[in-house]
Short mmCIF file of N, CA and C in Angstrom, two decimals:
data_model
loop_
_atom_site.label_atom_id
_atom_site.label_comp_id
_atom_site.label_asym_id
_atom_site.label_seq_id
_atom_site.Cartn_x
_atom_site.Cartn_y
_atom_site.Cartn_z
N UNK A 1 -38.76 -128.88 97.22
CA UNK A 1 -38.58 -127.79 98.22
C UNK A 1 -37.43 -127.35 97.62
N UNK A 2 -37.76 -125.76 97.43
CA UNK A 2 -36.39 -124.73 97.07
C UNK A 2 -35.97 -124.01 98.42
N UNK A 3 -34.72 -123.63 98.49
CA UNK A 3 -34.16 -123.09 99.52
C UNK A 3 -33.28 -122.03 98.90
N UNK A 4 -33.18 -120.69 99.23
CA UNK A 4 -32.17 -119.86 98.72
C UNK A 4 -31.37 -119.46 99.89
N UNK A 5 -29.93 -119.44 99.97
CA UNK A 5 -29.16 -119.16 100.89
C UNK A 5 -28.45 -118.01 100.96
N UNK A 6 -28.90 -116.97 101.34
CA UNK A 6 -28.13 -115.65 100.92
C UNK A 6 -26.90 -115.17 101.12
N UNK A 7 -26.11 -115.77 101.90
CA UNK A 7 -24.72 -115.28 101.84
C UNK A 7 -24.01 -115.37 100.77
N UNK A 8 -24.28 -116.64 100.29
CA UNK A 8 -23.69 -117.20 98.68
C UNK A 8 -24.18 -117.11 97.78
N UNK A 9 -25.80 -116.68 97.58
CA UNK A 9 -26.50 -116.64 96.70
C UNK A 9 -26.49 -118.12 95.96
N UNK A 10 -26.81 -118.91 96.78
CA UNK A 10 -26.59 -120.35 96.10
C UNK A 10 -28.31 -120.81 96.26
N UNK A 11 -28.88 -121.60 94.85
CA UNK A 11 -30.13 -121.94 95.01
C UNK A 11 -29.97 -123.42 95.42
N UNK A 12 -30.97 -123.91 96.17
CA UNK A 12 -30.72 -125.45 96.43
C UNK A 12 -32.19 -125.77 96.42
N UNK A 13 -31.86 -127.17 95.75
CA UNK A 13 -33.22 -127.83 95.71
C UNK A 13 -33.14 -129.37 96.13
N UNK A 14 -34.05 -129.90 96.59
CA UNK A 14 -33.74 -131.43 97.06
C UNK A 14 -34.69 -132.22 95.79
N UNK A 15 -34.11 -133.04 95.10
CA UNK A 15 -34.82 -133.68 94.50
C UNK A 15 -34.95 -135.31 94.37
N UNK A 16 -35.66 -135.91 93.79
CA UNK A 16 -35.93 -137.37 93.79
C UNK A 16 -35.13 -137.93 93.19
N UNK A 17 -34.76 -139.32 93.74
CA UNK A 17 -33.60 -139.84 93.20
C UNK A 17 -33.94 -140.53 91.67
N UNK A 18 -34.83 -140.97 91.58
CA UNK A 18 -35.34 -141.63 90.41
C UNK A 18 -35.56 -140.63 89.01
N UNK A 19 -36.17 -139.50 89.30
CA UNK A 19 -36.33 -138.49 88.22
C UNK A 19 -35.97 -137.29 89.04
N UNK A 20 -35.55 -136.06 88.23
CA UNK A 20 -35.22 -134.97 88.86
C UNK A 20 -36.37 -134.04 89.17
N UNK A 21 -37.20 -134.61 90.02
CA UNK A 21 -38.53 -133.92 90.25
C UNK A 21 -38.15 -133.32 91.81
N UNK A 22 -39.05 -132.32 92.18
CA UNK A 22 -38.80 -131.74 93.65
C UNK A 22 -39.54 -132.49 94.33
N UNK A 23 -38.88 -132.46 95.72
CA UNK A 23 -39.55 -133.16 96.85
C UNK A 23 -40.61 -132.42 97.49
N UNK A 24 -41.35 -133.16 98.50
CA UNK A 24 -41.87 -132.15 99.17
C UNK A 24 -41.49 -131.90 100.52
N UNK A 25 -42.18 -130.92 101.42
CA UNK A 25 -41.22 -130.69 102.50
C UNK A 25 -41.18 -131.92 103.59
N UNK A 26 -40.10 -132.12 103.81
CA UNK A 26 -39.64 -132.98 104.89
C UNK A 26 -39.57 -134.51 104.09
N UNK A 27 -39.44 -134.69 102.76
CA UNK A 27 -39.03 -135.88 102.07
C UNK A 27 -37.80 -135.95 101.50
N UNK A 28 -37.10 -136.95 101.62
CA UNK A 28 -35.82 -137.03 101.28
C UNK A 28 -35.18 -137.14 100.13
N UNK A 29 -34.35 -136.81 99.54
CA UNK A 29 -33.58 -136.72 98.28
C UNK A 29 -32.25 -136.41 97.94
N UNK A 30 -31.98 -136.20 96.92
CA UNK A 30 -30.48 -135.74 96.69
C UNK A 30 -30.48 -134.10 96.51
N UNK A 31 -29.71 -133.50 97.50
CA UNK A 31 -29.67 -132.19 97.40
C UNK A 31 -28.79 -131.76 96.13
N UNK A 32 -29.16 -130.74 95.57
CA UNK A 32 -28.52 -130.20 94.34
C UNK A 32 -28.61 -128.76 94.58
N UNK A 33 -27.45 -127.99 93.86
CA UNK A 33 -27.00 -126.57 94.07
C UNK A 33 -26.99 -126.03 92.89
N UNK A 34 -27.35 -124.61 92.60
CA UNK A 34 -27.03 -123.84 91.76
C UNK A 34 -26.31 -122.40 92.07
N UNK A 35 -25.01 -122.29 91.77
CA UNK A 35 -24.58 -120.88 92.10
C UNK A 35 -23.43 -120.67 91.16
N UNK A 36 -23.03 -119.21 91.07
CA UNK A 36 -21.78 -119.05 90.28
C UNK A 36 -20.39 -119.50 90.50
N UNK A 37 -20.30 -120.42 91.75
CA UNK A 37 -19.30 -120.93 92.29
C UNK A 37 -19.16 -122.48 91.81
N UNK A 38 -20.43 -122.92 91.35
CA UNK A 38 -20.33 -124.34 91.16
C UNK A 38 -19.60 -124.73 89.80
N UNK A 39 -19.20 -125.94 89.52
CA UNK A 39 -18.27 -126.46 88.52
C UNK A 39 -19.51 -126.36 87.30
N UNK A 40 -18.72 -126.61 86.11
CA UNK A 40 -19.85 -126.73 85.17
C UNK A 40 -19.39 -127.87 84.25
N UNK A 41 -18.58 -128.86 84.59
CA UNK A 41 -18.35 -130.02 84.03
C UNK A 41 -17.19 -130.79 84.34
N UNK A 42 -17.04 -131.99 83.57
CA UNK A 42 -15.80 -132.55 83.85
C UNK A 42 -15.13 -132.61 82.40
N UNK A 43 -13.82 -131.89 82.41
CA UNK A 43 -13.04 -131.79 81.39
C UNK A 43 -12.84 -133.26 80.31
N UNK A 44 -13.43 -132.76 79.11
CA UNK A 44 -13.43 -134.08 78.24
C UNK A 44 -14.59 -134.96 78.25
N UNK A 45 -15.30 -134.91 79.24
CA UNK A 45 -16.38 -136.12 79.69
C UNK A 45 -17.78 -135.42 79.58
N UNK A 46 -18.32 -135.30 78.36
CA UNK A 46 -19.57 -134.65 78.24
C UNK A 46 -20.85 -134.93 78.82
N UNK A 47 -20.74 -136.62 78.28
CA UNK A 47 -22.38 -137.38 78.69
C UNK A 47 -21.96 -137.60 80.48
N UNK A 48 -20.99 -137.39 81.31
CA UNK A 48 -20.98 -137.42 82.48
C UNK A 48 -21.10 -135.92 82.74
N UNK A 49 -20.92 -135.15 82.55
CA UNK A 49 -20.95 -133.70 82.75
C UNK A 49 -22.42 -133.40 82.55
N UNK A 50 -22.90 -133.78 81.72
CA UNK A 50 -24.44 -133.46 81.68
C UNK A 50 -25.20 -134.17 82.47
N UNK A 51 -25.04 -135.31 83.13
CA UNK A 51 -25.65 -136.00 83.97
C UNK A 51 -25.60 -135.50 85.52
N UNK A 52 -24.36 -134.97 85.84
CA UNK A 52 -23.94 -134.51 87.14
C UNK A 52 -24.08 -132.99 87.16
N UNK A 53 -23.84 -132.15 86.21
CA UNK A 53 -23.84 -130.58 86.29
C UNK A 53 -24.85 -130.13 85.74
N UNK A 54 -25.63 -130.68 85.13
CA UNK A 54 -26.75 -129.94 83.93
C UNK A 54 -28.20 -130.25 84.67
N UNK A 55 -28.45 -130.50 86.01
CA UNK A 55 -29.83 -131.06 86.24
C UNK A 55 -30.77 -130.07 86.39
N UNK A 56 -31.85 -130.38 85.82
CA UNK A 56 -32.95 -129.20 85.30
C UNK A 56 -34.19 -130.04 86.24
N UNK A 57 -34.56 -129.15 87.45
CA UNK A 57 -35.65 -129.51 88.18
C UNK A 57 -36.95 -129.68 87.84
N UNK A 58 -37.84 -130.44 88.01
CA UNK A 58 -39.07 -130.70 87.20
C UNK A 58 -40.23 -130.34 88.46
N UNK A 59 -41.25 -129.82 88.10
CA UNK A 59 -42.41 -129.88 89.15
C UNK A 59 -43.15 -131.00 88.98
N UNK A 60 -44.61 -131.00 89.70
CA UNK A 60 -45.23 -132.26 89.65
C UNK A 60 -45.92 -132.77 88.35
N UNK A 61 -45.93 -131.41 87.77
CA UNK A 61 -46.62 -132.06 86.16
C UNK A 61 -45.40 -132.09 85.18
N UNK A 62 -43.98 -132.25 85.53
CA UNK A 62 -43.34 -132.53 84.62
C UNK A 62 -42.71 -131.48 84.01
N UNK A 63 -42.89 -130.29 84.50
CA UNK A 63 -42.37 -128.69 83.72
C UNK A 63 -41.24 -128.32 84.27
N UNK A 64 -40.19 -127.73 83.65
CA UNK A 64 -38.70 -127.47 84.35
C UNK A 64 -39.26 -126.30 85.30
N UNK A 65 -38.55 -126.09 86.37
CA UNK A 65 -38.49 -124.97 87.78
C UNK A 65 -37.78 -123.91 87.16
N UNK A 66 -38.00 -122.57 87.09
CA UNK A 66 -36.95 -121.79 87.04
C UNK A 66 -35.91 -121.84 85.77
N UNK A 67 -34.92 -121.11 85.78
CA UNK A 67 -34.24 -121.20 84.61
C UNK A 67 -32.50 -121.37 84.89
N UNK A 68 -32.41 -121.98 86.11
CA UNK A 68 -31.24 -122.50 86.45
C UNK A 68 -30.98 -124.07 86.12
N UNK A 69 -29.57 -124.32 86.17
CA UNK A 69 -29.17 -125.70 86.07
C UNK A 69 -28.65 -125.95 87.24
N UNK A 70 -28.55 -127.32 88.06
CA UNK A 70 -28.10 -127.41 89.38
C UNK A 70 -27.12 -128.73 88.87
N UNK A 71 -26.14 -128.52 90.15
CA UNK A 71 -25.19 -129.92 90.21
C UNK A 71 -25.39 -130.53 91.36
N UNK A 72 -25.23 -131.81 91.01
CA UNK A 72 -25.89 -133.03 92.22
C UNK A 72 -24.71 -132.90 93.18
N UNK A 73 -25.19 -132.99 94.35
CA UNK A 73 -23.96 -132.99 95.21
C UNK A 73 -23.77 -133.99 95.86
N UNK A 74 -24.56 -135.25 95.81
CA UNK A 74 -24.24 -136.56 95.96
C UNK A 74 -24.85 -136.49 97.68
N UNK A 75 -25.22 -135.67 98.03
CA UNK A 75 -25.88 -135.94 99.51
C UNK A 75 -27.50 -136.07 99.67
N UNK A 76 -27.44 -136.56 100.47
CA UNK A 76 -29.24 -136.82 100.70
C UNK A 76 -29.58 -135.91 101.81
N UNK A 77 -30.84 -135.48 101.75
CA UNK A 77 -31.32 -134.71 103.05
C UNK A 77 -32.83 -134.20 102.47
N UNK A 78 -32.93 -132.90 103.22
CA UNK A 78 -34.75 -132.74 103.27
C UNK A 78 -34.40 -131.03 103.38
N UNK A 79 -35.51 -130.54 103.13
CA UNK A 79 -35.72 -129.30 103.59
C UNK A 79 -37.35 -129.14 104.36
N UNK A 80 -37.27 -128.48 105.85
CA UNK A 80 -38.51 -128.71 106.34
C UNK A 80 -39.30 -127.48 105.92
N UNK A 81 -40.47 -127.06 106.26
CA UNK A 81 -41.31 -126.12 106.20
C UNK A 81 -40.99 -124.66 106.17
N UNK A 82 -39.82 -124.53 107.09
CA UNK A 82 -39.32 -123.02 107.27
C UNK A 82 -38.19 -123.06 106.01
N UNK A 83 -37.76 -123.95 105.42
CA UNK A 83 -36.62 -123.80 104.67
C UNK A 83 -35.13 -124.33 105.26
N UNK A 84 -35.26 -124.70 106.23
CA UNK A 84 -33.91 -125.26 106.73
C UNK A 84 -33.85 -126.58 105.99
N UNK A 85 -32.31 -127.00 105.92
CA UNK A 85 -31.79 -127.78 105.42
C UNK A 85 -31.27 -128.89 106.16
N UNK A 86 -31.56 -130.14 106.08
CA UNK A 86 -31.18 -131.08 107.06
C UNK A 86 -30.15 -132.19 105.92
N UNK A 87 -29.03 -132.66 106.39
CA UNK A 87 -28.39 -133.57 105.61
C UNK A 87 -28.42 -134.79 106.31
N UNK A 88 -28.65 -136.02 105.39
CA UNK A 88 -28.90 -137.18 106.26
C UNK A 88 -27.89 -138.32 105.85
N UNK A 89 -27.36 -138.06 104.50
CA UNK A 89 -26.55 -139.29 104.31
C UNK A 89 -25.82 -138.85 102.99
N UNK A 90 -25.39 -139.96 102.13
CA UNK A 90 -24.75 -139.50 100.65
C UNK A 90 -25.58 -140.82 100.05
N UNK A 91 -25.72 -140.44 98.69
CA UNK A 91 -26.01 -141.22 97.79
C UNK A 91 -25.47 -142.62 97.45
N UNK A 92 -24.23 -142.40 97.64
CA UNK A 92 -23.21 -143.56 97.49
C UNK A 92 -23.34 -144.55 98.76
N UNK A 93 -23.84 -144.08 99.84
CA UNK A 93 -24.32 -145.05 101.03
C UNK A 93 -25.52 -145.71 100.70
N UNK A 94 -26.10 -145.51 99.53
CA UNK A 94 -27.51 -146.09 99.29
C UNK A 94 -27.51 -147.56 98.53
N UNK A 95 -28.24 -148.59 98.78
CA UNK A 95 -28.46 -149.91 97.95
C UNK A 95 -29.48 -149.78 97.29
N UNK A 96 -29.63 -150.13 95.94
CA UNK A 96 -31.33 -150.50 95.42
C UNK A 96 -31.73 -151.74 95.74
N UNK A 97 -32.90 -151.90 96.18
CA UNK A 97 -33.44 -153.54 96.67
C UNK A 97 -34.64 -152.94 95.71
N UNK A 98 -34.81 -154.03 94.65
CA UNK A 98 -36.34 -153.33 93.84
C UNK A 98 -36.25 -152.30 93.50
N UNK A 99 -37.50 -151.49 93.69
CA UNK A 99 -37.91 -150.09 93.49
C UNK A 99 -37.22 -149.21 94.60
N UNK A 100 -36.99 -149.66 95.58
CA UNK A 100 -36.72 -148.89 96.57
C UNK A 100 -34.99 -148.74 96.97
N UNK A 101 -34.84 -147.52 97.39
CA UNK A 101 -33.17 -147.70 98.00
C UNK A 101 -33.12 -147.30 99.30
N UNK A 102 -32.11 -148.23 99.83
CA UNK A 102 -31.96 -148.57 101.38
C UNK A 102 -30.45 -148.11 101.86
N UNK A 103 -30.56 -147.61 103.02
CA UNK A 103 -29.20 -146.98 103.77
C UNK A 103 -28.33 -148.24 103.98
N UNK A 104 -27.24 -148.22 103.46
CA UNK A 104 -26.26 -149.64 103.92
C UNK A 104 -26.30 -149.57 105.17
N UNK A 105 -26.20 -148.48 106.03
CA UNK A 105 -25.89 -148.87 107.34
C UNK A 105 -27.05 -149.15 108.04
N UNK A 106 -28.35 -148.80 107.73
CA UNK A 106 -29.51 -149.48 108.23
C UNK A 106 -29.64 -150.91 108.17
N UNK A 107 -29.14 -151.26 106.99
CA UNK A 107 -29.13 -152.83 106.36
C UNK A 107 -28.28 -153.70 107.36
N UNK A 108 -26.91 -152.96 107.49
CA UNK A 108 -25.71 -153.63 108.28
C UNK A 108 -26.59 -153.59 109.73
N UNK A 109 -27.09 -152.65 110.35
CA UNK A 109 -27.80 -152.72 111.50
C UNK A 109 -28.94 -153.77 111.82
N UNK A 110 -29.51 -154.03 110.73
CA UNK A 110 -30.70 -154.99 110.62
C UNK A 110 -30.03 -156.37 110.64
N UNK A 111 -29.30 -156.49 110.08
CA UNK A 111 -28.55 -157.99 110.03
C UNK A 111 -27.75 -158.28 111.15
N UNK A 112 -26.97 -157.31 111.96
CA UNK A 112 -26.67 -157.62 113.28
C UNK A 112 -27.68 -157.67 114.44
N UNK A 113 -28.72 -157.01 114.08
CA UNK A 113 -29.64 -157.45 115.05
C UNK A 113 -30.58 -158.67 115.23
N UNK A 114 -30.34 -159.15 113.73
CA UNK A 114 -31.11 -160.59 113.89
C UNK A 114 -30.46 -161.60 114.35
N UNK A 115 -31.12 -162.39 115.35
CA UNK A 115 -30.83 -163.50 116.10
C UNK A 115 -30.39 -164.52 115.25
N UNK A 116 -29.06 -165.14 115.26
CA UNK A 116 -28.88 -166.64 114.31
C UNK A 116 -29.21 -167.91 115.17
N UNK A 117 -29.94 -168.43 114.51
CA UNK A 117 -30.21 -170.04 115.01
C UNK A 117 -28.97 -170.57 115.87
N UNK A 118 -29.28 -171.34 116.73
CA UNK A 118 -28.20 -171.88 117.42
C UNK A 118 -27.33 -172.75 116.77
N UNK A 119 -28.05 -173.41 115.69
CA UNK A 119 -27.17 -174.09 114.88
C UNK A 119 -26.11 -173.40 114.12
N UNK A 120 -26.37 -172.35 113.83
CA UNK A 120 -25.32 -171.16 112.93
C UNK A 120 -24.35 -170.49 113.90
N UNK A 121 -24.22 -170.87 115.16
CA UNK A 121 -23.75 -169.91 115.93
C UNK A 121 -22.32 -170.57 116.46
N UNK A 122 -22.15 -171.66 116.28
CA UNK A 122 -20.97 -172.64 116.87
C UNK A 122 -19.83 -171.86 116.00
N UNK A 123 -18.75 -172.02 116.38
CA UNK A 123 -17.38 -171.49 116.05
C UNK A 123 -16.88 -171.81 114.51
N UNK A 124 -17.42 -172.94 114.19
CA UNK A 124 -16.83 -173.77 112.82
C UNK A 124 -17.77 -173.12 111.89
N UNK A 125 -18.92 -172.57 112.14
CA UNK A 125 -19.91 -172.29 111.18
C UNK A 125 -19.50 -171.01 110.26
N UNK A 126 -19.41 -170.99 109.15
CA UNK A 126 -19.10 -169.88 108.14
C UNK A 126 -20.07 -168.37 108.74
N UNK A 127 -21.31 -168.88 109.40
CA UNK A 127 -21.92 -167.76 109.74
C UNK A 127 -21.87 -167.04 111.37
N UNK A 128 -20.70 -167.58 111.81
CA UNK A 128 -20.40 -167.15 113.28
C UNK A 128 -20.00 -165.82 113.28
N UNK A 129 -20.34 -165.05 114.12
CA UNK A 129 -20.08 -163.56 114.44
C UNK A 129 -18.48 -163.59 114.76
#
């Protein structure tokens, strides 16, 4: 999904985490922006600059979309059908498990919600809360 934010003339796209392909409406991905006010790279770090500052979105056939390069923001979010942008977290807060990425706060809440067996809840147990 692509959105144009008029006041600052910023192009915004939401891309999948694995490959720089556009997401569908309401699908979470990394928010990337293109603007004259964006940085262009890290001083002296060409490889890292290419990864973060020169992202070219691809359509579902794998072709480049438009003629802009985008900067990764590190933010997770999505665009809805009307083009509104919603931020839902950060890429740094994700933990890869197999081929999926899980939000670290979700994993923490799940672990805390699991009731431990009675044998693990005594005060001498390393598993006690």
